[in-house]
Every structure is written in structure tokens, then in C-alpha cells.
Coordinates of C-alpha atoms in Angstrom, one line a residue:
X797 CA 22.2 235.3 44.3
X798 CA 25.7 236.9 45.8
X799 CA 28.4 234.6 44.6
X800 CA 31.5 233.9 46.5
X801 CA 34.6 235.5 45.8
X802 CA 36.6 232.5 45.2
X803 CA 34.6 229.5 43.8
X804 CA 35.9 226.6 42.8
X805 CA 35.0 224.2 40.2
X806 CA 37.5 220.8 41.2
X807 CA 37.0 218.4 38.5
X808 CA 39.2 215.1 39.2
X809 CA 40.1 212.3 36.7
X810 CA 41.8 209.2 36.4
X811 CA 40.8 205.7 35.4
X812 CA 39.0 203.2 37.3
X813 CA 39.8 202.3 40.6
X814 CA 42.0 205.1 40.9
X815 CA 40.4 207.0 43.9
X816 CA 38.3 210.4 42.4
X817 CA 35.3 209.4 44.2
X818 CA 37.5 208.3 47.7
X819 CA 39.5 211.6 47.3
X820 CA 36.6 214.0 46.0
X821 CA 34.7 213.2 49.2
X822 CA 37.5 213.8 51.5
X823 CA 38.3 216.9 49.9
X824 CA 34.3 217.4 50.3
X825 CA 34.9 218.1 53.5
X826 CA 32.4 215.4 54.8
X827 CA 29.7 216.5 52.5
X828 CA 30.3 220.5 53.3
X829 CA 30.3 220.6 49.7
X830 CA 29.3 218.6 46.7
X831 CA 30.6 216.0 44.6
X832 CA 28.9 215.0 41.7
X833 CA 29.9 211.5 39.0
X834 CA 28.6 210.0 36.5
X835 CA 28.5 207.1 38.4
X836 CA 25.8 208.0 40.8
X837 CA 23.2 207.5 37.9
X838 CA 23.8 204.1 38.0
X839 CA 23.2 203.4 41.7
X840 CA 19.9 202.1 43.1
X841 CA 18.0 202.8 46.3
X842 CA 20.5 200.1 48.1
X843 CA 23.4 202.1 46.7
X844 CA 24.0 198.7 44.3
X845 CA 26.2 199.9 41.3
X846 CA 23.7 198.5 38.0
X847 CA 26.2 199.8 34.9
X848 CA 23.5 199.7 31.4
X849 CA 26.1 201.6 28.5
X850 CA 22.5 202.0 26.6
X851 CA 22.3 204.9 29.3
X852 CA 25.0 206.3 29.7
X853 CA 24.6 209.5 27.9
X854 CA 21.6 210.2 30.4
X855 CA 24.2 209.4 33.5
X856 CA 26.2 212.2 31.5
X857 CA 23.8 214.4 31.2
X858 CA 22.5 213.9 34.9
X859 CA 25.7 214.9 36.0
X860 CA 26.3 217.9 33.9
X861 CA 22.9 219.0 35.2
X862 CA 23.7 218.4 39.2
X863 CA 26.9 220.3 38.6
X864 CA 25.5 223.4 36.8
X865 CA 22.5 223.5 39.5
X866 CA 25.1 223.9 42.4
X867 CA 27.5 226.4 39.8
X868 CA 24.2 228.6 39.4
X869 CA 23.4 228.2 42.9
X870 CA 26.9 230.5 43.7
X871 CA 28.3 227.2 46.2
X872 CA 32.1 228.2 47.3
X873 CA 33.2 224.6 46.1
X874 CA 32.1 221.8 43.5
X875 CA 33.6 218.4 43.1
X876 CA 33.6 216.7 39.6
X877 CA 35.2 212.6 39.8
X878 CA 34.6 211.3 36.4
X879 CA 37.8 209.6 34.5
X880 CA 37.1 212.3 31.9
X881 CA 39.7 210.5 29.3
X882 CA 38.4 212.2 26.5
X883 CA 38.0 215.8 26.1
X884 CA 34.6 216.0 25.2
X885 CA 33.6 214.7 28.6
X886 CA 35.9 217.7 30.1
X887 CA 34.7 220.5 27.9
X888 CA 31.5 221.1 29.2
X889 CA 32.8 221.8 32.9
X890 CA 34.7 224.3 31.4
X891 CA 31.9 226.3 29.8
X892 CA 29.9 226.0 32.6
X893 CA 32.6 227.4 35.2
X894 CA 33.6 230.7 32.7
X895 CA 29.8 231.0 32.3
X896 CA 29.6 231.1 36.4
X897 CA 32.4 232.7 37.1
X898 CA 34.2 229.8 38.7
X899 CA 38.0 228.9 39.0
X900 CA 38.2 225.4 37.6
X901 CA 41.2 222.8 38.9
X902 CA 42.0 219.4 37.7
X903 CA 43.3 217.0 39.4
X904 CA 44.6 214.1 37.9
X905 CA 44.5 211.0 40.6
X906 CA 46.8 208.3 39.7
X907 CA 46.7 204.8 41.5
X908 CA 49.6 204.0 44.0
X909 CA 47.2 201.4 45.9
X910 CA 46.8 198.1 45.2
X911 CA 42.5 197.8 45.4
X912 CA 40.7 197.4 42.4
X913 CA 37.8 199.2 40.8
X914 CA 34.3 198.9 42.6
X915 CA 32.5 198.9 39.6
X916 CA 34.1 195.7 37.8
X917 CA 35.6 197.3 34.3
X918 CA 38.0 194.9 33.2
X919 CA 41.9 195.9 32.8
X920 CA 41.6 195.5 29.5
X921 CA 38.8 198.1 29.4
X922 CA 41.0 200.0 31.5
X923 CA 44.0 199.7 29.6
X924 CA 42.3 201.0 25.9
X925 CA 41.0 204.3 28.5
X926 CA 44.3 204.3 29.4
X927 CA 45.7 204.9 25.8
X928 CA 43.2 207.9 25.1
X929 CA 44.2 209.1 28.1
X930 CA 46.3 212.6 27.8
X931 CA 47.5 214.8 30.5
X932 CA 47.9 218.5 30.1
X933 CA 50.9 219.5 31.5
X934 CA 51.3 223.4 29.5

């Protein structure tokens, strides 16, 4: 397949209710390109958000998957919005864009808004992701 010259692999974190999903489907540019999360997994036919933990290494997994489908398919752009607060979750993206050929950004989205997350974690769920949370600045 003829790959672009410049793909891009956009992988966005940040805790809960931060925005990734809000500001990876703008940046989608309407659905021009994808955007991928592990949250999707967890959605029904209604588009209800049903969280089970005893699956979430297949939502992982699911995601991983989408993502390397569209990197292998040669698309110009690829969105990533997970919270990705621990570097194992990160890691694989990375593989995946040197072994495609892709330019990889992260974007760290921090909350300046007052809503709260759609998907009900608890602040103090938040707050221990919050204290494994490390930002590479260098």
C-alpha cells in the first residue's frame, strides 16, 4: 500500500473527564480520520457506557488492534484518547508507529472545565491515577 509521507500517530492522555475523547474527535476532523479508546469496548448498541474491569484487558487489546489496522492500512492521521497513566499502556503505540513508519505526538489534555467524567470514576479513583501519572517533559 503507498504510505503517506507524513503520518501521524496522535495519542492523547489525561485523566477522566479531562476531554481526550471531546478533543480527539475535533482534531478528527469530523470523522476524516480515526480515533480509537479503550472506552469504546465498553459501549453497547445504544452507545450506553457498561464499565466490567474483568474485561478490561480485552478493551485494551481491542484498541491496540483498531489502531494497528488503520497504521497498517498507511491512513495520514490516527487518534489515540486513553489516560495512558502508566507506561505500559503507552508503549505499544510506540512500537507500532516505528514499525509503520509513523510520527507519533502526545498530547497531554489537562482539565480547565468544570464538567465531570461521563463514565462515573470516582475522584478518588481519579486522584490515585493521578499520582502514577508522569509527564515527559525531556
Amino acid at each position: 500500500m503507498f504510505k503517506q509521507k507524513n503520518q501521524s500517530l496522535v495519542l492523547l492522555r489525561g485523566l477522566p473527564g479531562s476531554g481526550k475523547s471531546s478533543l480527539a474527535h475535533l482534531l478528527s476532523e469530523q470523522g476524516k480520520y480515526p480515533v480509537f479508546c479503550i472506552d469504546d469496548y465498553f459501549l453497547d448498541k445504544n452507545g450506553v457506557y457498561l464499565f466490567d474491569y474483568a474485561q478490561n484487558h480485552l478493551a485494551y487489546k481491542q484498541c491496540e488492534t483498531l489502531t494497528e489496522e488503520a497504521l497498517k492500512n498507511g491512513l495520514e492521521k490516527v487518534f489515540v484518547a486513553n489516560t495512558f497513566t502508566l507506561e505500559w499502556e503507552i508503549i505499544p503505540y510506540f512500537k507500532m508507529a516505528a514499525q509503520y513508519d509513523y510520527h507519533v505526538y502526545v498530547v497531554t489534555v489537562e482539565k480547565y472545565h468544570e464538567n465531570t467524567n461521563i463514565h462515573g470514576v470516582s475522584q478518588e479513583q481519579i486522584e490515585k491515577m493521578a499520582a502514577k501519572y508522569k509527564v515527559k517533559l525531556f
